[in-house]
Each structure stands twice: as C-alpha cells, then as structure tokens.
Amino acid sequence: AAGVIQSPRHLIKEKRETATLKCYPIPRHDTVYWYQQGPGQDPQFLISFYEKMQSDKGSIPDRFSAQQFSDYHSELNMSSLELGDSALYFCASRGQGVNYGYTFGSGTRLTVV
Amino acid sequence: AQTVTQSQPEMSVQEAETVTLSCTYDTSENNYYLFWYKQPPSRQMILVIRQEAYKQQNATENRFSVNFQKAAKSFSLKISDSQLGDTAMYFCAFMSGGGTSYGKLTFGQGTILTVHP
C-alpha cells in the first residue's frame, strides 16, 4: 500500500540558509500535518492543512511557512535557519472522517551547521 | 490545552515477559481519541493501538492491549510476550474529537522500552 512520502530523507544546511521539505500524502488523503521532533523530544505539532487551506497552527516559527498544493502534496519552507532547527520533521496524512490515527512519513532529518 | 504525561522515561523487560507503560492525560473534553505510537531506532512513527473515549471496552491488538480509565484519565499500554523487536520509544498521544484542534496529536514525553534476551 502507498505510504506518506517525504523528501529529502536527510538535509544538511548552514545557518541562515533556506530549506524546503516536501510531503506527498497517501492518495485520496486530504489532510496533512507537520510535526517537529528535536533530539530526545516528543513530536511537536507545527501546522496542518485540509483541502489546501490551513486548518490549524501550532508552535511554528514565523521563519517557517507551509502550503498544500492542488495535488494535496505539501511543502514546509524554512528560512534563516538556526542551529535549533535541527530536528526530525514528520509529515502525516489522514483521510476524511478517519479517526483511527493517521499515517506518518519516514521523516526528514534536518541538520543545521 | 491538553497535556499528556508519561512518567516512566525508561523501562526494561525480559523477552516473553509482560510490561505495562503508563500514560495520564488532562482534558476538559468528553469526545477524544487516545493512541500509542512506537518509534524504533529507525525513527519511523508506527501506530500501535487506538482507543475511542466513548468506548468503554479496552482496545486490543494482538499482544498489545490498553487499560483505559476515563474517570482517572489514565491510558496504559500492556505488552504481553515481549519480543526483541518491541524495543523502541513509545509515545502516548491525545487527539481532540472536534473543534479547530481536531486531528492534531499531542504527545507525551515518551518511554524508552528495552527488551532483553
């Protein structure tokens, strides 16, 4: 079965650079969630989209932005990167009316040096 | 805002034994969902088991079962016949059943489980 695809798997950037993370949800899933998991931390909700509109927003820095496109894939754009942005970034998708817990991608590991 | 607390940073168990991971949560909502996720060294987040708050019956999935105590806001995970492949970080998570936060997961701090041969 198709899963949530995230790219790239690993990314190394320097401070003050920009990074773009991509997420391709499971086909026919219309909701996408982004989470940030720092080293030794639990995942923290960043932002979500439903039908290409932002549906909820968590502790996402102003330097970050995200959107969901017409094909339902989503991109997380991160600018002016800081060392503290180094983390595992998860994307997850959910189908309409599904409450059994959604499917996570394998994550993008971002390292800022 | 909801909070989820896992008071056991680390647990260990012998292979084939049973272990219980604890989780408590705080919410004023009546309609919500609870989950246990497993995160092995690969860092993939894998759904282990879920519980709907309106269901009194405890959920079970093969060797995994929960003890859901709604009044006490407790949601523990029992792993029977532990296997080496169960070694992982386990997260308890809460999801609101409605409103603007519907679908957003709030995680506990995690419990590292090590299964010893």
PDB file of C-alpha atoms in Angstrom:
ATOM      1  CA  ALA A   1       0.000   0.000   0.000  1.00  0.00           C
ATOM      2  CA  ALA A   2       1.135   3.528  -0.741  1.00  0.00           C
ATOM      3  CA  GLY A   3       2.552   5.417   2.214  1.00  0.00           C
ATOM      4  CA  VAL A   4       3.326   9.022   3.022  1.00  0.00           C
ATOM      5  CA  ILE A   5       6.420  10.055   1.111  1.00  0.00           C
ATOM      6  CA  GLN A   6       8.764  12.695   2.431  1.00  0.00           C
ATOM      7  CA  SER A   7      11.738  14.168   0.665  1.00  0.00           C
ATOM      8  CA  PRO A   8      14.559  14.547   1.157  1.00  0.00           C
ATOM      9  CA  ARG A   9      15.336  11.966   3.839  1.00  0.00           C
ATOM     10  CA  HIS A  10      18.341  13.901   5.037  1.00  0.00           C
ATOM     11  CA  LEU A  11      19.287  17.537   4.609  1.00  0.00           C
ATOM     12  CA  ILE A  12      22.276  19.494   5.805  1.00  0.00           C
ATOM     13  CA  LYS A  13      22.147  23.269   5.697  1.00  0.00           C
ATOM     14  CA  GLU A  14      24.208  26.102   7.066  1.00  0.00           C
ATOM     15  CA  LYS A  15      22.910  28.761   9.410  1.00  0.00           C
ATOM     16  CA  ARG A  16      20.840  31.436   7.724  1.00  0.00           C
ATOM     17  CA  GLU A  17      20.169  29.242   4.707  1.00  0.00           C
ATOM     18  CA  THR A  18      16.736  28.168   3.464  1.00  0.00           C
ATOM     19  CA  ALA A  19      15.320  24.645   3.359  1.00  0.00           C
ATOM     20  CA  THR A  20      12.242  23.183   1.689  1.00  0.00           C
ATOM     21  CA  LEU A  21      10.771  19.909   2.854  1.00  0.00           C
ATOM     22  CA  LYS A  22       8.210  18.051   0.764  1.00  0.00           C
ATOM     23  CA  CYS A  23       5.414  15.697   1.718  1.00  0.00           C
ATOM     24  CA  TYR A  24       3.305  13.537  -0.576  1.00  0.00           C
ATOM     25  CA  PRO A  25       0.265  12.159   1.271  1.00  0.00           C
ATOM     26  CA  ILE A  26      -1.435   8.834   0.753  1.00  0.00           C
ATOM     27  CA  PRO A  27      -3.709   9.046  -2.325  1.00  0.00           C
ATOM     28  CA  ARG A  28      -7.158  10.456  -1.507  1.00  0.00           C
ATOM     29  CA  HIS A  29      -5.981  11.782   1.854  1.00  0.00           C
ATOM     30  CA  ASP A  30      -6.976  15.422   2.066  1.00  0.00           C
ATOM     31  CA  THR A  31      -5.391  16.455   5.372  1.00  0.00           C
ATOM     32  CA  VAL A  32      -1.692  16.905   6.025  1.00  0.00           C
ATOM     33  CA  TYR A  33       0.064  17.521   9.332  1.00  0.00           C
ATOM     34  CA  TRP A  34       3.634  18.651  10.035  1.00  0.00           C
ATOM     35  CA  TYR A  35       5.491  17.831  13.244  1.00  0.00           C
ATOM     36  CA  GLN A  36       8.950  18.715  14.528  1.00  0.00           C
ATOM     37  CA  GLN A  37      10.845  16.293  16.770  1.00  0.00           C
ATOM     38  CA  GLY A  38      14.010  17.627  18.373  1.00  0.00           C
ATOM     39  CA  PRO A  39      16.691  15.273  19.729  1.00  0.00           C
ATOM     40  CA  GLY A  40      15.277  13.286  22.632  1.00  0.00           C
ATOM     41  CA  GLN A  41      11.988  15.163  22.414  1.00  0.00           C
ATOM     42  CA  ASP A  42       8.422  14.234  21.614  1.00  0.00           C
ATOM     43  CA  PRO A  43       6.973  15.420  18.297  1.00  0.00           C
ATOM     44  CA  GLN A  44       5.535  18.919  18.372  1.00  0.00           C
ATOM     45  CA  PHE A  45       2.717  19.959  16.070  1.00  0.00           C
ATOM     46  CA  LEU A  46       3.623  22.708  13.626  1.00  0.00           C
ATOM     47  CA  ILE A  47       0.797  23.174  11.161  1.00  0.00           C
ATOM     48  CA  SER A  48      -1.944  21.333   9.281  1.00  0.00           C
ATOM     49  CA  PHE A  49      -3.841  21.692   6.028  1.00  0.00           C
ATOM     50  CA  TYR A  50      -7.246  20.470   4.939  1.00  0.00           C
ATOM     51  CA  GLU A  51      -8.301  20.755   1.319  1.00  0.00           C
ATOM     52  CA  LYS A  52      -5.402  23.114   0.593  1.00  0.00           C
ATOM     53  CA  MET A  53      -6.346  25.524   3.386  1.00  0.00           C
ATOM     54  CA  GLN A  54      -4.504  25.936   6.660  1.00  0.00           C
ATOM     55  CA  SER A  55      -6.653  24.244   9.290  1.00  0.00           C
ATOM     56  CA  ASP A  56      -4.619  24.595  12.474  1.00  0.00           C
ATOM     57  CA  LYS A  57      -1.370  26.135  13.593  1.00  0.00           C
ATOM     58  CA  GLY A  58       0.921  25.180  16.439  1.00  0.00           C
ATOM     59  CA  SER A  59       4.291  26.384  17.620  1.00  0.00           C
ATOM     60  CA  ILE A  60       5.615  27.188  14.184  1.00  0.00           C
ATOM     61  CA  PRO A  61       8.197  29.999  13.989  1.00  0.00           C
ATOM     62  CA  ASP A  62       7.452  32.969  11.767  1.00  0.00           C
ATOM     63  CA  ARG A  63      10.513  31.976   9.728  1.00  0.00           C
ATOM     64  CA  PHE A  64       8.629  28.870   8.620  1.00  0.00           C
ATOM     65  CA  SER A  65       5.806  28.757   6.128  1.00  0.00           C
ATOM     66  CA  ALA A  66       3.903  25.928   4.542  1.00  0.00           C
ATOM     67  CA  GLN A  67       1.263  25.265   1.952  1.00  0.00           C
ATOM     68  CA  GLN A  68      -0.711  22.459   0.413  1.00  0.00           C
ATOM     69  CA  PHE A  69      -0.966  22.292  -3.355  1.00  0.00           C
ATOM     70  CA  SER A  70      -3.753  21.241  -5.719  1.00  0.00           C
ATOM     71  CA  ASP A  71      -2.409  17.671  -5.840  1.00  0.00           C
ATOM     72  CA  TYR A  72      -2.501  17.655  -1.991  1.00  0.00           C
ATOM     73  CA  HIS A  73       1.230  17.489  -1.548  1.00  0.00           C
ATOM     74  CA  SER A  74       2.611  19.916   0.994  1.00  0.00           C
ATOM     75  CA  GLU A  75       5.830  21.851   1.387  1.00  0.00           C
ATOM     76  CA  LEU A  76       7.386  23.277   4.530  1.00  0.00           C
ATOM     77  CA  ASN A  77       9.652  26.226   3.825  1.00  0.00           C
ATOM     78  CA  MET A  78      12.173  27.200   6.465  1.00  0.00           C
ATOM     79  CA  SER A  79      14.217  30.375   6.168  1.00  0.00           C
ATOM     80  CA  SER A  80      17.039  31.942   8.187  1.00  0.00           C
ATOM     81  CA  LEU A  81      17.834  28.543   9.607  1.00  0.00           C
ATOM     82  CA  GLU A  82      19.158  28.349  13.146  1.00  0.00           C
ATOM     83  CA  LEU A  83      21.078  25.594  14.899  1.00  0.00           C
ATOM     84  CA  GLY A  84      17.981  24.894  16.992  1.00  0.00           C
ATOM     85  CA  ASP A  85      16.023  23.994  13.876  1.00  0.00           C
ATOM     86  CA  SER A  86      17.999  20.755  13.651  1.00  0.00           C
ATOM     87  CA  ALA A  87      15.362  18.086  14.108  1.00  0.00           C
ATOM     88  CA  LEU A  88      13.371  15.309  12.523  1.00  0.00           C
ATOM     89  CA  TYR A  89      10.415  16.732  10.607  1.00  0.00           C
ATOM     90  CA  PHE A  90       7.460  14.423  10.146  1.00  0.00           C
ATOM     91  CA  CYS A  91       4.587  14.745   7.788  1.00  0.00           C
ATOM     92  CA  ALA A  92       1.399  12.746   8.271  1.00  0.00           C
ATOM     93  CA  SER A  93      -1.768  12.430   6.249  1.00  0.00           C
ATOM     94  CA  ARG A  94      -5.343  11.493   7.097  1.00  0.00           C
ATOM     95  CA  GLY A  95      -8.401  10.664   5.069  1.00  0.00           C
ATOM     96  CA  GLN A  96     -11.730  12.395   5.584  1.00  0.00           C
ATOM     97  CA  GLY A  97     -13.587  11.118   8.604  1.00  0.00           C
ATOM     98  CA  VAL A  98     -10.777   8.820   9.663  1.00  0.00           C
ATOM     99  CA  ASN A  99     -10.153   8.872  13.370  1.00  0.00           C
ATOM    100  CA  TYR A 100      -8.006   5.847  13.855  1.00  0.00           C
ATOM    101  CA  GLY A 101      -4.746   7.721  13.855  1.00  0.00           C
ATOM    102  CA  TYR A 102      -3.050   8.867  10.762  1.00  0.00           C
ATOM    103  CA  THR A 103      -0.064   7.601   8.824  1.00  0.00           C
ATOM    104  CA  PHE A 104       3.322   9.205   9.297  1.00  0.00           C
ATOM    105  CA  GLY A 105       6.038   9.526   6.701  1.00  0.00           C
ATOM    106  CA  SER A 106       9.571   8.417   7.468  1.00  0.00           C
ATOM    107  CA  GLY A 107      10.606  11.971   8.262  1.00  0.00           C
ATOM    108  CA  THR A 108      13.233  14.390   7.017  1.00  0.00           C
ATOM    109  CA  ARG A 109      16.267  14.777   9.233  1.00  0.00           C
ATOM    110  CA  LEU A 110      17.440  18.367   9.021  1.00  0.00           C
ATOM    111  CA  THR A 111      20.859  19.252  10.352  1.00  0.00           C
ATOM    112  CA  VAL A 112      21.838  22.901  10.557  1.00  0.00           C
ATOM    113  CA  VAL A 113      25.565  23.535  10.884  1.00  0.00           C
TER     114      VAL A 113
ATOM    115  CA  ALA B   1      -4.992  22.847  26.307  1.00  0.00           C
ATOM    116  CA  GLN B   2      -4.498  19.144  26.609  1.00  0.00           C
ATOM    117  CA  THR B   3      -1.458  17.646  28.278  1.00  0.00           C
ATOM    118  CA  VAL B   4      -0.146  14.115  28.142  1.00  0.00           C
ATOM    119  CA  THR B   5       2.230  12.756  30.767  1.00  0.00           C
ATOM    120  CA  GLN B   6       4.356   9.644  30.629  1.00  0.00           C
ATOM    121  CA  SER B   7       6.074   9.296  33.981  1.00  0.00           C
ATOM    122  CA  GLN B   8       8.400   6.455  33.043  1.00  0.00           C
ATOM    123  CA  PRO B   9      11.359   7.716  30.991  1.00  0.00           C
ATOM    124  CA  GLU B  10      12.744   4.188  30.649  1.00  0.00           C
ATOM    125  CA  MET B  11      11.504   0.660  31.159  1.00  0.00           C
ATOM    126  CA  SER B  12      13.057  -2.721  30.614  1.00  0.00           C
ATOM    127  CA  VAL B  13      11.627  -6.224  30.372  1.00  0.00           C
ATOM    128  CA  GLN B  14      12.847  -9.713  29.691  1.00  0.00           C
ATOM    129  CA  GLU B  15      11.865 -11.381  26.471  1.00  0.00           C
ATOM    130  CA  ALA B  16       8.497 -13.204  26.742  1.00  0.00           C
ATOM    131  CA  GLU B  17       7.546 -11.238  29.859  1.00  0.00           C
ATOM    132  CA  THR B  18       4.786  -8.631  30.207  1.00  0.00           C
ATOM    133  CA  VAL B  19       5.331  -4.914  30.675  1.00  0.00           C
ATOM    134  CA  THR B  20       2.973  -2.001  31.252  1.00  0.00           C
ATOM    135  CA  LEU B  21       3.676   1.570  30.172  1.00  0.00           C
ATOM    136  CA  SER B  22       1.799   4.359  31.926  1.00  0.00           C
ATOM    137  CA  CYS B  23       0.148   7.437  30.498  1.00  0.00           C
ATOM    138  CA  THR B  24      -2.098  10.069  32.015  1.00  0.00           C
ATOM    139  CA  TYR B  25      -3.706  12.999  30.289  1.00  0.00           C
ATOM    140  CA  ASP B  26      -5.637  16.097  31.137  1.00  0.00           C
ATOM    141  CA  THR B  27      -8.573  17.411  29.143  1.00  0.00           C
ATOM    142  CA  SER B  28     -11.949  19.003  29.666  1.00  0.00           C
ATOM    143  CA  GLU B  29     -13.336  17.360  26.547  1.00  0.00           C
ATOM    144  CA  ASN B  30     -15.639  14.378  26.525  1.00  0.00           C
ATOM    145  CA  ASN B  31     -15.029  13.276  22.940  1.00  0.00           C
ATOM    146  CA  TYR B  32     -11.451  12.385  22.088  1.00  0.00           C
ATOM    147  CA  TYR B  33      -9.122   9.631  20.942  1.00  0.00           C
ATOM    148  CA  LEU B  34      -6.024   8.153  22.510  1.00  0.00           C
ATOM    149  CA  PHE B  35      -3.151   6.407  20.779  1.00  0.00           C
ATOM    150  CA  TRP B  36       0.083   4.619  21.439  1.00  0.00           C
ATOM    151  CA  TYR B  37       2.804   5.081  18.847  1.00  0.00           C
ATOM    152  CA  LYS B  38       6.035   3.143  18.605  1.00  0.00           C
ATOM    153  CA  GLN B  39       9.235   4.762  17.378  1.00  0.00           C
ATOM    154  CA  PRO B  40      12.036   2.232  16.811  1.00  0.00           C
ATOM    155  CA  PRO B  41      15.649   3.260  16.154  1.00  0.00           C
ATOM    156  CA  SER B  42      14.690   3.862  12.517  1.00  0.00           C
ATOM    157  CA  ARG B  43      12.651   6.836  13.891  1.00  0.00           C
ATOM    158  CA  GLN B  44       9.556   5.788  11.930  1.00  0.00           C
ATOM    159  CA  MET B  45       6.325   6.564  13.848  1.00  0.00           C
ATOM    160  CA  ILE B  46       4.173   3.429  13.923  1.00  0.00           C
ATOM    161  CA  LEU B  47       0.637   3.297  15.270  1.00  0.00           C
ATOM    162  CA  VAL B  48       0.335   0.518  17.854  1.00  0.00           C
ATOM    163  CA  ILE B  49      -3.192   0.859  19.173  1.00  0.00           C
ATOM    164  CA  ARG B  50      -6.016   3.374  19.474  1.00  0.00           C
ATOM    165  CA  GLN B  51      -8.921   3.963  21.843  1.00  0.00           C
ATOM    166  CA  GLU B  52     -12.066   5.992  21.333  1.00  0.00           C
ATOM    167  CA  ALA B  53     -13.081   7.749  24.548  1.00  0.00           C
ATOM    168  CA  TYR B  54     -16.753   6.894  24.077  1.00  0.00           C
ATOM    169  CA  LYS B  55     -15.978   3.176  24.099  1.00  0.00           C
ATOM    170  CA  GLN B  56     -15.803   1.535  27.492  1.00  0.00           C
ATOM    171  CA  GLN B  57     -14.229  -1.623  26.159  1.00  0.00           C
ATOM    172  CA  ASN B  58     -10.445  -1.620  26.221  1.00  0.00           C
ATOM    173  CA  ALA B  59      -8.775  -1.898  22.824  1.00  0.00           C
ATOM    174  CA  THR B  60      -6.572  -4.881  21.999  1.00  0.00           C
ATOM    175  CA  GLU B  61      -4.288  -5.597  19.056  1.00  0.00           C
ATOM    176  CA  ASN B  62      -2.648  -8.996  19.283  1.00  0.00           C
ATOM    177  CA  ARG B  63      -0.036  -8.750  22.078  1.00  0.00           C
ATOM    178  CA  PHE B  64      -0.910  -5.125  22.802  1.00  0.00           C
ATOM    179  CA  SER B  65      -3.792  -4.024  24.998  1.00  0.00           C
ATOM    180  CA  VAL B  66      -4.747  -0.907  26.877  1.00  0.00           C
ATOM    181  CA  ASN B  67      -6.285  -0.162  30.239  1.00  0.00           C
ATOM    182  CA  PHE B  68      -8.420   2.918  29.639  1.00  0.00           C
ATOM    183  CA  GLN B  69      -9.737   4.567  32.779  1.00  0.00           C
ATOM    184  CA  LYS B  70     -11.680   7.601  31.589  1.00  0.00           C
ATOM    185  CA  ALA B  71     -12.568   8.995  35.009  1.00  0.00           C
ATOM    186  CA  ALA B  72      -8.966   8.764  36.136  1.00  0.00           C
ATOM    187  CA  LYS B  73      -7.725   9.994  32.719  1.00  0.00           C
ATOM    188  CA  SER B  74      -5.337   7.109  32.512  1.00  0.00           C
ATOM    189  CA  PHE B  75      -4.370   5.132  29.416  1.00  0.00           C
ATOM    190  CA  SER B  76      -1.748   2.448  29.999  1.00  0.00           C
ATOM    191  CA  LEU B  77      -0.310   0.069  27.411  1.00  0.00           C
ATOM    192  CA  LYS B  78       0.318  -3.578  28.212  1.00  0.00           C
ATOM    193  CA  ILE B  79       2.679  -5.567  26.042  1.00  0.00           C
ATOM    194  CA  SER B  80       2.434  -9.312  26.523  1.00  0.00           C
ATOM    195  CA  ASP B  81       5.025 -11.878  25.449  1.00  0.00           C
ATOM    196  CA  SER B  82       7.569  -9.119  24.824  1.00  0.00           C
ATOM    197  CA  GLN B  83       9.799  -9.562  21.803  1.00  0.00           C
ATOM    198  CA  LEU B  84      13.199  -8.093  20.962  1.00  0.00           C
ATOM    199  CA  GLY B  85      11.550  -6.154  18.146  1.00  0.00           C
ATOM    200  CA  ASP B  86       9.415  -4.304  20.687  1.00  0.00           C
ATOM    201  CA  THR B  87      12.493  -2.339  21.753  1.00  0.00           C
ATOM    202  CA  ALA B  88      11.621   1.257  20.903  1.00  0.00           C
ATOM    203  CA  MET B  89      10.440   4.597  22.198  1.00  0.00           C
ATOM    204  CA  TYR B  90       6.707   4.530  22.927  1.00  0.00           C
ATOM    205  CA  PHE B  91       4.621   7.681  22.800  1.00  0.00           C
ATOM    206  CA  CYS B  92       1.156   8.141  24.212  1.00  0.00           C
ATOM    207  CA  ALA B  93      -0.877  10.664  22.225  1.00  0.00           C
ATOM    208  CA  PHE B  94      -4.181  12.532  22.543  1.00  0.00           C
ATOM    209  CA  MET B  95      -6.404  13.746  19.732  1.00  0.00           C
ATOM    210  CA  SER B  96      -9.374  16.029  20.207  1.00  0.00           C
ATOM    211  CA  GLY B  97     -12.622  14.719  18.760  1.00  0.00           C
ATOM    212  CA  GLY B  98     -13.760  18.050  17.365  1.00  0.00           C
ATOM    213  CA  GLY B  99     -13.174  21.766  17.075  1.00  0.00           C
ATOM    214  CA  THR B 100     -10.256  23.527  15.472  1.00  0.00           C
ATOM    215  CA  SER B 101      -7.747  21.141  17.045  1.00  0.00           C
ATOM    216  CA  TYR B 102      -9.442  18.078  15.591  1.00  0.00           C
ATOM    217  CA  GLY B 103      -6.798  15.793  14.192  1.00  0.00           C
ATOM    218  CA  LYS B 104      -3.835  17.389  15.953  1.00  0.00           C
ATOM    219  CA  LEU B 105      -1.885  14.970  18.116  1.00  0.00           C
ATOM    220  CA  THR B 106      -0.473  15.965  21.494  1.00  0.00           C
ATOM    221  CA  PHE B 107       2.265  13.589  22.556  1.00  0.00           C
ATOM    222  CA  GLY B 108       3.655  12.573  25.912  1.00  0.00           C
ATOM    223  CA  GLN B 109       7.367  12.703  26.601  1.00  0.00           C
ATOM    224  CA  GLY B 110       7.883   9.094  25.609  1.00  0.00           C
ATOM    225  CA  THR B 111       9.071   5.923  27.343  1.00  0.00           C
ATOM    226  CA  ILE B 112      12.114   4.063  26.106  1.00  0.00           C
ATOM    227  CA  LEU B 113      11.401   0.334  26.318  1.00  0.00           C
ATOM    228  CA  THR B 114      14.252  -2.145  26.133  1.00  0.00           C
ATOM    229  CA  VAL B 115      13.526  -5.847  25.764  1.00  0.00           C
ATOM    230  CA  HIS B 116      16.386  -8.036  26.989  1.00  0.00           C
ATOM    231  CA  PRO B 117      17.030 -11.543  25.661  1.00  0.00           C
TER     232      PRO B 117
END
